[in-house]
Each structure stands twice: as structure tokens, then as C-alpha cells.
PDB file of C-alpha atoms in Angstrom:
ATOM      1  CA  MET Q  19      33.591 -17.599  -2.886  1.00  0.00           C
ATOM      2  CA  SER Q  20      36.520 -20.118  -2.334  1.00  0.00           C
ATOM      3  CA  LEU Q  21      38.327 -21.484   1.304  1.00  0.00           C
ATOM      4  CA  TYR Q  22      41.281 -19.540  -0.183  1.00  0.00           C
ATOM      5  CA  ASP Q  23      39.815 -16.138  -0.660  1.00  0.00           C
ATOM      6  CA  ARG Q  24      37.290 -16.116   2.491  1.00  0.00           C
ATOM      7  CA  TRP Q  25      40.345 -17.157   4.859  1.00  0.00           C
ATOM      8  CA  ILE Q  26      44.027 -17.549   3.690  1.00  0.00           C
ATOM      9  CA  LEU Q  27      44.047 -14.341   1.584  1.00  0.00           C
ATOM     10  CA  PRO Q  28      42.909 -11.985   4.255  1.00  0.00           C
ATOM     11  CA  ARG Q  29      44.723 -12.818   6.841  1.00  0.00           C
ATOM     12  CA  ALA Q  30      47.875 -12.574   3.947  1.00  0.00           C
ATOM     13  CA  LEU Q  31      46.920  -9.173   2.889  1.00  0.00           C
ATOM     14  CA  ASP Q  32      46.714  -7.834   6.322  1.00  0.00           C
ATOM     15  CA  LEU Q  33      50.456  -9.390   6.895  1.00  0.00           C
ATOM     16  CA  ALA Q  34      51.693  -8.493   3.957  1.00  0.00           C
ATOM     17  CA  MET Q  35      50.729  -4.688   3.708  1.00  0.00           C
ATOM     18  CA  ARG Q  36      52.180  -3.942   7.629  1.00  0.00           C
ATOM     19  CA  ASN Q  37      55.359  -4.137   5.913  1.00  0.00           C
ATOM     20  CA  LYS Q  38      57.515  -1.636   6.500  1.00  0.00           C
ATOM     21  CA  GLU Q  39      57.524   0.515   3.575  1.00  0.00           C
ATOM     22  CA  VAL Q  40      54.401   0.428   3.412  1.00  0.00           C
ATOM     23  CA  THR Q  41      53.886   1.983   7.018  1.00  0.00           C
ATOM     24  CA  ARG Q  42      55.977   4.091   5.914  1.00  0.00           C
ATOM     25  CA  HIS Q  43      54.091   5.529   2.881  1.00  0.00           C
ATOM     26  CA  ARG Q  44      50.896   5.547   4.468  1.00  0.00           C
ATOM     27  CA  ALA Q  45      52.746   7.811   8.066  1.00  0.00           C
ATOM     28  CA  ALA Q  46      53.541  10.124   5.832  1.00  0.00           C
ATOM     29  CA  LEU Q  47      49.866  10.614   3.445  1.00  0.00           C
ATOM     30  CA  VAL Q  48      47.316  10.097   5.822  1.00  0.00           C
ATOM     31  CA  PRO Q  49      47.961  12.065   8.163  1.00  0.00           C
ATOM     32  CA  GLY Q  50      46.915  15.131   5.725  1.00  0.00           C
ATOM     33  CA  ALA Q  51      43.570  13.371   5.656  1.00  0.00           C
ATOM     34  CA  ARG Q  52      40.668  16.231   7.549  1.00  0.00           C
ATOM     35  CA  GLY Q  53      36.854  16.665   7.661  1.00  0.00           C
ATOM     36  CA  VAL Q  54      34.309  14.129   6.555  1.00  0.00           C
ATOM     37  CA  VAL Q  55      36.752  11.435   5.397  1.00  0.00           C
ATOM     38  CA  LEU Q  56      36.502   8.721   2.673  1.00  0.00           C
ATOM     39  CA  GLU Q  57      39.029   5.757   2.358  1.00  0.00           C
ATOM     40  CA  VAL Q  58      38.273   3.169  -0.508  1.00  0.00           C
ATOM     41  CA  GLY Q  59      40.014   0.136   0.478  1.00  0.00           C
ATOM     42  CA  ILE Q  60      40.064   0.612   4.065  1.00  0.00           C
ATOM     43  CA  GLY Q  61      41.326  -3.503   4.229  1.00  0.00           C
ATOM     44  CA  SER Q  62      42.143  -4.471   7.686  1.00  0.00           C
ATOM     45  CA  GLY Q  63      42.005  -0.778   8.893  1.00  0.00           C
ATOM     46  CA  LEU Q  64      45.941  -0.594   9.030  1.00  0.00           C
ATOM     47  CA  ASN Q  65      45.830   2.748   8.768  1.00  0.00           C
ATOM     48  CA  PHE Q  66      43.757   4.279  11.643  1.00  0.00           C
ATOM     49  CA  PRO Q  67      46.683   4.820  13.703  1.00  0.00           C
ATOM     50  CA  PHE Q  68      47.501   7.593  11.340  1.00  0.00           C
ATOM     51  CA  TYR Q  69      44.826   9.620  11.088  1.00  0.00           C
ATOM     52  CA  GLY Q  70      45.121  12.721  13.552  1.00  0.00           C
ATOM     53  CA  PRO Q  71      42.406  14.924  15.451  1.00  0.00           C
ATOM     54  CA  GLN Q  72      41.318  16.905  12.405  1.00  0.00           C
ATOM     55  CA  VAL Q  73      39.215  13.967  11.109  1.00  0.00           C
ATOM     56  CA  GLU Q  74      35.199  14.997  12.062  1.00  0.00           C
ATOM     57  CA  ARG Q  75      33.888  11.675  10.552  1.00  0.00           C
ATOM     58  CA  PHE Q  76      34.572   8.618   8.562  1.00  0.00           C
ATOM     59  CA  TYR Q  77      33.471   6.324   5.765  1.00  0.00           C
ATOM     60  CA  ALA Q  78      35.391   2.884   4.760  1.00  0.00           C
ATOM     61  CA  ILE Q  79      34.454   0.702   1.863  1.00  0.00           C
ATOM     62  CA  ASP Q  80      35.813  -2.138   1.049  1.00  0.00           C
ATOM     63  CA  PRO Q  81      33.816  -5.554  -0.343  1.00  0.00           C
ATOM     64  CA  SER Q  82      36.072  -7.569   1.753  1.00  0.00           C
ATOM     65  CA  GLU Q  83      34.199  -8.641   4.884  1.00  0.00           C
ATOM     66  CA  ALA Q  84      36.872 -10.803   6.362  1.00  0.00           C
ATOM     67  CA  LEU Q  85      38.871  -7.777   6.238  1.00  0.00           C
ATOM     68  CA  LEU Q  86      36.195  -5.686   7.521  1.00  0.00           C
ATOM     69  CA  ARG Q  87      35.515  -7.354  10.407  1.00  0.00           C
ATOM     70  CA  MET Q  88      39.578  -6.566  11.277  1.00  0.00           C
ATOM     71  CA  ALA Q  89      39.289  -3.040  10.666  1.00  0.00           C
ATOM     72  CA  ARG Q  90      36.099  -2.511  12.855  1.00  0.00           C
ATOM     73  CA  LYS Q  91      38.326  -3.930  16.004  1.00  0.00           C
ATOM     74  CA  ARG Q  92      40.616  -1.535  15.071  1.00  0.00           C
ATOM     75  CA  ALA Q  93      38.505   1.207  14.720  1.00  0.00           C
ATOM     76  CA  ARG Q  94      37.491   0.700  18.227  1.00  0.00           C
ATOM     77  CA  SER Q  95      40.941   3.072  19.067  1.00  0.00           C
ATOM     78  CA  VAL Q  96      39.852   5.707  17.152  1.00  0.00           C
ATOM     79  CA  SER Q  97      37.937   9.232  18.599  1.00  0.00           C
ATOM     80  CA  PHE Q  98      35.671  10.230  15.315  1.00  0.00           C
ATOM     81  CA  PRO Q  99      32.745   7.863  13.783  1.00  0.00           C
ATOM     82  CA  VAL Q 100      33.509   5.304  11.252  1.00  0.00           C
ATOM     83  CA  GLU Q 101      30.614   3.508   8.846  1.00  0.00           C
ATOM     84  CA  PHE Q 102      31.603   0.793   7.153  1.00  0.00           C
ATOM     85  CA  PHE Q 103      30.191  -0.011   3.574  1.00  0.00           C
ATOM     86  CA  ALA Q 104      31.459  -3.755   2.640  1.00  0.00           C
ATOM     87  CA  ARG Q 105      31.548  -2.334  -1.283  1.00  0.00           C
ATOM     88  CA  SER Q 106      33.193  -1.400  -4.184  1.00  0.00           C
ATOM     89  CA  GLY Q 107      35.228   1.683  -5.072  1.00  0.00           C
ATOM     90  CA  GLU Q 108      32.816   1.407  -8.457  1.00  0.00           C
ATOM     91  CA  ALA Q 109      29.921   2.592  -6.650  1.00  0.00           C
ATOM     92  CA  ILE Q 110      30.764   4.751  -3.329  1.00  0.00           C
ATOM     93  CA  PRO Q 111      26.587   5.087  -1.407  1.00  0.00           C
ATOM     94  CA  ILE Q 112      27.912   8.547  -0.437  1.00  0.00           C
ATOM     95  CA  GLU Q 113      26.176  11.846  -1.746  1.00  0.00           C
ATOM     96  CA  ASN Q 114      27.825  14.128  -4.493  1.00  0.00           C
ATOM     97  CA  HIS Q 115      30.258  16.970  -3.092  1.00  0.00           C
ATOM     98  CA  SER Q 116      29.806  15.281   0.652  1.00  0.00           C
ATOM     99  CA  VAL Q 117      33.074  14.284   1.080  1.00  0.00           C
ATOM    100  CA  ASP Q 118      36.554  17.055   2.618  1.00  0.00           C
ATOM    101  CA  THR Q 119      39.186  14.202   1.339  1.00  0.00           C
ATOM    102  CA  VAL Q 120      39.478  10.515  -0.193  1.00  0.00           C
ATOM    103  CA  VAL Q 121      42.663   8.400   0.884  1.00  0.00           C
ATOM    104  CA  THR Q 122      43.321   5.866  -0.833  1.00  0.00           C
ATOM    105  CA  THR Q 123      46.294   3.244   0.008  1.00  0.00           C
ATOM    106  CA  PHE Q 124      47.503   0.220  -2.192  1.00  0.00           C
ATOM    107  CA  THR Q 125      43.927   0.071  -3.166  1.00  0.00           C
ATOM    108  CA  LEU Q 126      43.657   1.004  -6.847  1.00  0.00           C
ATOM    109  CA  CYS Q 127      45.505  -2.170  -8.376  1.00  0.00           C
ATOM    110  CA  THR Q 128      43.428  -4.808  -7.030  1.00  0.00           C
ATOM    111  CA  ILE Q 129      39.837  -2.855  -8.499  1.00  0.00           C
ATOM    112  CA  ALA Q 130      38.481  -4.061 -11.556  1.00  0.00           C
ATOM    113  CA  ASP Q 131      37.512  -0.889 -12.955  1.00  0.00           C
ATOM    114  CA  PRO Q 132      39.500   1.939 -11.264  1.00  0.00           C
ATOM    115  CA  LEU Q 133      38.215   4.463 -13.572  1.00  0.00           C
ATOM    116  CA  ALA Q 134      34.572   3.950 -12.288  1.00  0.00           C
ATOM    117  CA  ALA Q 135      36.259   4.131  -8.676  1.00  0.00           C
ATOM    118  CA  LEU Q 136      38.250   7.442  -9.168  1.00  0.00           C
ATOM    119  CA  ARG Q 137      35.415   8.829 -10.740  1.00  0.00           C
ATOM    120  CA  GLU Q 138      33.107   7.924  -8.053  1.00  0.00           C
ATOM    121  CA  MET Q 139      35.829   9.344  -5.762  1.00  0.00           C
ATOM    122  CA  ARG Q 140      35.531  12.708  -7.622  1.00  0.00           C
ATOM    123  CA  ARG Q 141      32.307  12.724  -7.260  1.00  0.00           C
ATOM    124  CA  VAL Q 142      32.036  12.347  -3.993  1.00  0.00           C
ATOM    125  CA  LEU Q 143      34.560  14.699  -3.062  1.00  0.00           C
ATOM    126  CA  LYS Q 144      33.697  18.755  -2.748  1.00  0.00           C
ATOM    127  CA  PRO Q 145      34.797  21.140  -4.522  1.00  0.00           C
ATOM    128  CA  ALA Q 146      37.380  22.535  -2.248  1.00  0.00           C
ATOM    129  CA  GLY Q 147      38.849  18.407  -1.729  1.00  0.00           C
ATOM    130  CA  ARG Q 148      41.554  16.152  -1.936  1.00  0.00           C
ATOM    131  CA  LEU Q 149      42.283  12.986  -3.040  1.00  0.00           C
ATOM    132  CA  LEU Q 150      44.812  11.311  -1.105  1.00  0.00           C
ATOM    133  CA  PHE Q 151      46.645   8.297  -2.793  1.00  0.00           C
ATOM    134  CA  ALA Q 152      50.032   5.488  -3.011  1.00  0.00           C
ATOM    135  CA  GLU Q 153      49.592   3.335  -4.727  1.00  0.00           C
ATOM    136  CA  HIS Q 154      52.053   0.862  -6.033  1.00  0.00           C
ATOM    137  CA  GLY Q 155      51.943   0.330 -10.187  1.00  0.00           C
ATOM    138  CA  LEU Q 156      53.963   0.412 -13.620  1.00  0.00           C
ATOM    139  CA  ALA Q 157      57.495   1.304 -13.199  1.00  0.00           C
ATOM    140  CA  PRO Q 158      59.400   3.748 -15.613  1.00  0.00           C
ATOM    141  CA  ASP Q 159      62.135   1.265 -16.464  1.00  0.00           C
ATOM    142  CA  ALA Q 160      61.658  -1.033 -20.113  1.00  0.00           C
ATOM    143  CA  SER Q 161      63.250  -3.905 -18.048  1.00  0.00           C
ATOM    144  CA  VAL Q 162      60.935  -3.991 -14.881  1.00  0.00           C
ATOM    145  CA  ARG Q 163      57.933  -2.986 -17.091  1.00  0.00           C
ATOM    146  CA  ARG Q 164      58.305  -6.459 -18.877  1.00  0.00           C
ATOM    147  CA  TRP Q 165      58.252  -8.231 -15.895  1.00  0.00           C
ATOM    148  CA  GLN Q 166      55.567  -6.659 -15.015  1.00  0.00           C
ATOM    149  CA  HIS Q 167      53.733  -7.458 -17.870  1.00  0.00           C
ATOM    150  CA  ARG Q 168      55.054 -11.030 -17.719  1.00  0.00           C
ATOM    151  CA  CYS Q 169      53.779 -11.547 -14.424  1.00  0.00           C
ATOM    152  CA  ASN Q 170      50.317  -9.681 -14.040  1.00  0.00           C
ATOM    153  CA  PRO Q 171      48.136 -12.993 -14.811  1.00  0.00           C
ATOM    154  CA  LEU Q 172      48.909 -15.079 -12.065  1.00  0.00           C
ATOM    155  CA  TRP Q 173      50.008 -12.671  -9.745  1.00  0.00           C
ATOM    156  CA  ASN Q 174      46.726 -11.226  -9.752  1.00  0.00           C
ATOM    157  CA  ARG Q 175      45.518 -14.943  -9.201  1.00  0.00           C
ATOM    158  CA  ILE Q 176      47.068 -15.699  -6.190  1.00  0.00           C
ATOM    159  CA  ALA Q 177      47.415 -11.948  -4.271  1.00  0.00           C
ATOM    160  CA  GLY Q 178      43.160 -10.917  -4.290  1.00  0.00           C
ATOM    161  CA  GLY Q 179      43.279  -8.659  -8.095  1.00  0.00           C
ATOM    162  CA  CYS Q 180      46.249  -7.131  -7.178  1.00  0.00           C
ATOM    163  CA  ASN Q 181      47.566  -6.105 -10.873  1.00  0.00           C
ATOM    164  CA  LEU Q 182      51.077  -4.957 -11.131  1.00  0.00           C
ATOM    165  CA  ASP Q 183      50.943  -2.623 -14.180  1.00  0.00           C
ATOM    166  CA  ARG Q 184      48.558  -0.300 -13.619  1.00  0.00           C
ATOM    167  CA  LYS Q 185      49.911   3.608 -14.753  1.00  0.00           C
ATOM    168  CA  MET Q 186      48.451   5.248 -11.708  1.00  0.00           C
ATOM    169  CA  ASP Q 187      48.896   8.715 -12.143  1.00  0.00           C
ATOM    170  CA  GLU Q 188      47.678   8.603 -15.806  1.00  0.00           C
ATOM    171  CA  LEU Q 189      44.205   7.014 -14.375  1.00  0.00           C
ATOM    172  CA  ILE Q 190      43.807   9.887 -11.872  1.00  0.00           C
ATOM    173  CA  VAL Q 191      43.910  12.169 -14.190  1.00  0.00           C
ATOM    174  CA  THR Q 192      41.829  10.160 -16.527  1.00  0.00           C
ATOM    175  CA  ALA Q 193      39.457  10.419 -14.318  1.00  0.00           C
ATOM    176  CA  GLY Q 194      39.592  14.167 -14.191  1.00  0.00           C
ATOM    177  CA  PHE Q 195      41.613  14.770 -11.680  1.00  0.00           C
ATOM    178  CA  ARG Q 196      44.269  17.637 -11.621  1.00  0.00           C
ATOM    179  CA  ILE Q 197      47.428  16.658  -9.597  1.00  0.00           C
ATOM    180  CA  ALA Q 198      48.754  18.359  -7.075  1.00  0.00           C
ATOM    181  CA  GLU Q 199      51.667  16.741  -5.468  1.00  0.00           C
ATOM    182  CA  LEU Q 200      53.535  13.491  -6.876  1.00  0.00           C
ATOM    183  CA  THR Q 201      56.523  11.873  -5.973  1.00  0.00           C
ATOM    184  CA  VAL Q 202      57.859   8.796  -7.785  1.00  0.00           C
ATOM    185  CA  GLU Q 203      60.262   5.907  -6.329  1.00  0.00           C
ATOM    186  CA  TYR Q 204      61.232   2.257  -6.026  1.00  0.00           C
ATOM    187  CA  ALA Q 205      60.310   1.130  -2.299  1.00  0.00           C
ATOM    188  CA  LYS Q 206      62.127  -0.909  -1.265  1.00  0.00           C
ATOM    189  CA  GLY Q 207      61.371  -4.815  -2.308  1.00  0.00           C
ATOM    190  CA  PRO Q 208      61.645  -6.549  -5.293  1.00  0.00           C
ATOM    191  CA  ARG Q 209      61.388  -3.852  -8.395  1.00  0.00           C
ATOM    192  CA  PRO Q 210      58.524  -5.127 -10.307  1.00  0.00           C
ATOM    193  CA  LEU Q 211      56.243  -4.920  -7.102  1.00  0.00           C
ATOM    194  CA  SER Q 212      57.672  -2.037  -5.487  1.00  0.00           C
ATOM    195  CA  TYR Q 213      57.391   1.463  -8.061  1.00  0.00           C
ATOM    196  CA  ILE Q 214      55.287   3.791  -5.996  1.00  0.00           C
ATOM    197  CA  TYR Q 215      52.967   7.027  -6.450  1.00  0.00           C
ATOM    198  CA  ALA Q 216      52.310   8.891  -3.763  1.00  0.00           C
ATOM    199  CA  GLY Q 217      50.503  12.153  -3.672  1.00  0.00           C
ATOM    200  CA  SER Q 218      47.458  14.253  -3.991  1.00  0.00           C
ATOM    201  CA  ALA Q 219      44.736  15.635  -6.000  1.00  0.00           C
ATOM    202  CA  ARG Q 220      41.694  18.201  -6.792  1.00  0.00           C
ATOM    203  CA  PRO Q 221      38.970  17.243  -8.113  1.00  0.00           C
TER     204      PRO Q 221
END
């Protein structure tokens, strides 16, 4: 792992993910989590302030040790027990049908195999569980999509594996989920980076 990946990128991601538009989506989505919760791509733990008292137990997964160190510090402020795993979402070390809510915010863009990760999320969810998601991805406008496809190779290299051009609703459905709620919009910011898919899905 390079110096950039180990030290610079985690701090840059933590700073970037604190912007107002991303925080707005976190604040709208995360309070809906309840019961046993799994967050895939916990990052630096920026969702912790938005979890409510209905959370009983919490699992946090992220492949970055540097980001997990930040998340552990932020976890000190929550009232529920948290267990951390330094793992990628394609292999979740949790039993089948043991989780009430899976949360993923601005994560599926970076996972090498998002379908495998989504199928793992579906595996660990209880039959009546919910996936809560807020992700950026492929825009509906042809001109914006062209820029997303054009910029993606360079953006992927400098932004920790982030992809601009994944169609998140299709990925979620292909993984076997039924989308229950979906809101799509351009958030404030450069359009190739800011088309948002947010909502919930059932296994």
C-alpha cells in the first residue's frame, strides 16, 4: 500500500464526506436503522451521530484500517455495542439472516464487486429486514453520463477506487432486492459526481 493510500487518502475521504450535501442524505436516511445493524463501508464513522436509540447492536465493516481508527474514536459517543471488521463488503463475517438493517452510504461506488457485496448484505438480512442506501452513480442525462464515463478511469485512481458510472438501482435489484422506496436527484455540486440514489429495499 502506498503512502498516499495509507495516510493521505483516508484523511481526504474523511474531509470530503463531511460536505453538506452528503450530510443531508445521511441525516435523512440513517435514523431509520433499527435492531441489529450492519453498516458496510463505515469509513471514518460519520454516520454514528445519526443512529437513534432503536439500535441494539452494531457491526461495522471497512477495508481501511486508517478509516477504522477514526471510526472507533467516533463510536465512543454511541450507546450501543459496536464490533468492527477490517474487511471488504464482498465477504461479510456475519451469520445468515441475523441483521435487521443494513446501511450503505456512498460505499457501493468503491467496492470492487458491488454485486457480490449486495448479495452478502441480502444473505445476512432477516427476511423482514431492510437495506437503507444513499449512493451516487450513473446520471440519467446523456451529456452527464458521457463525462462520467470519460472521467471514471482517472477518478477511480485518485479517489480510492470510487466509480462515477454505476447504476445503483439496477445493481440493487440484480442482487435480489426489491426496492421499496427510491429518491433520485442531483445534489449540489458537479453533476458527474452528484447524482444520488437514496431509499430502502427488502431482501
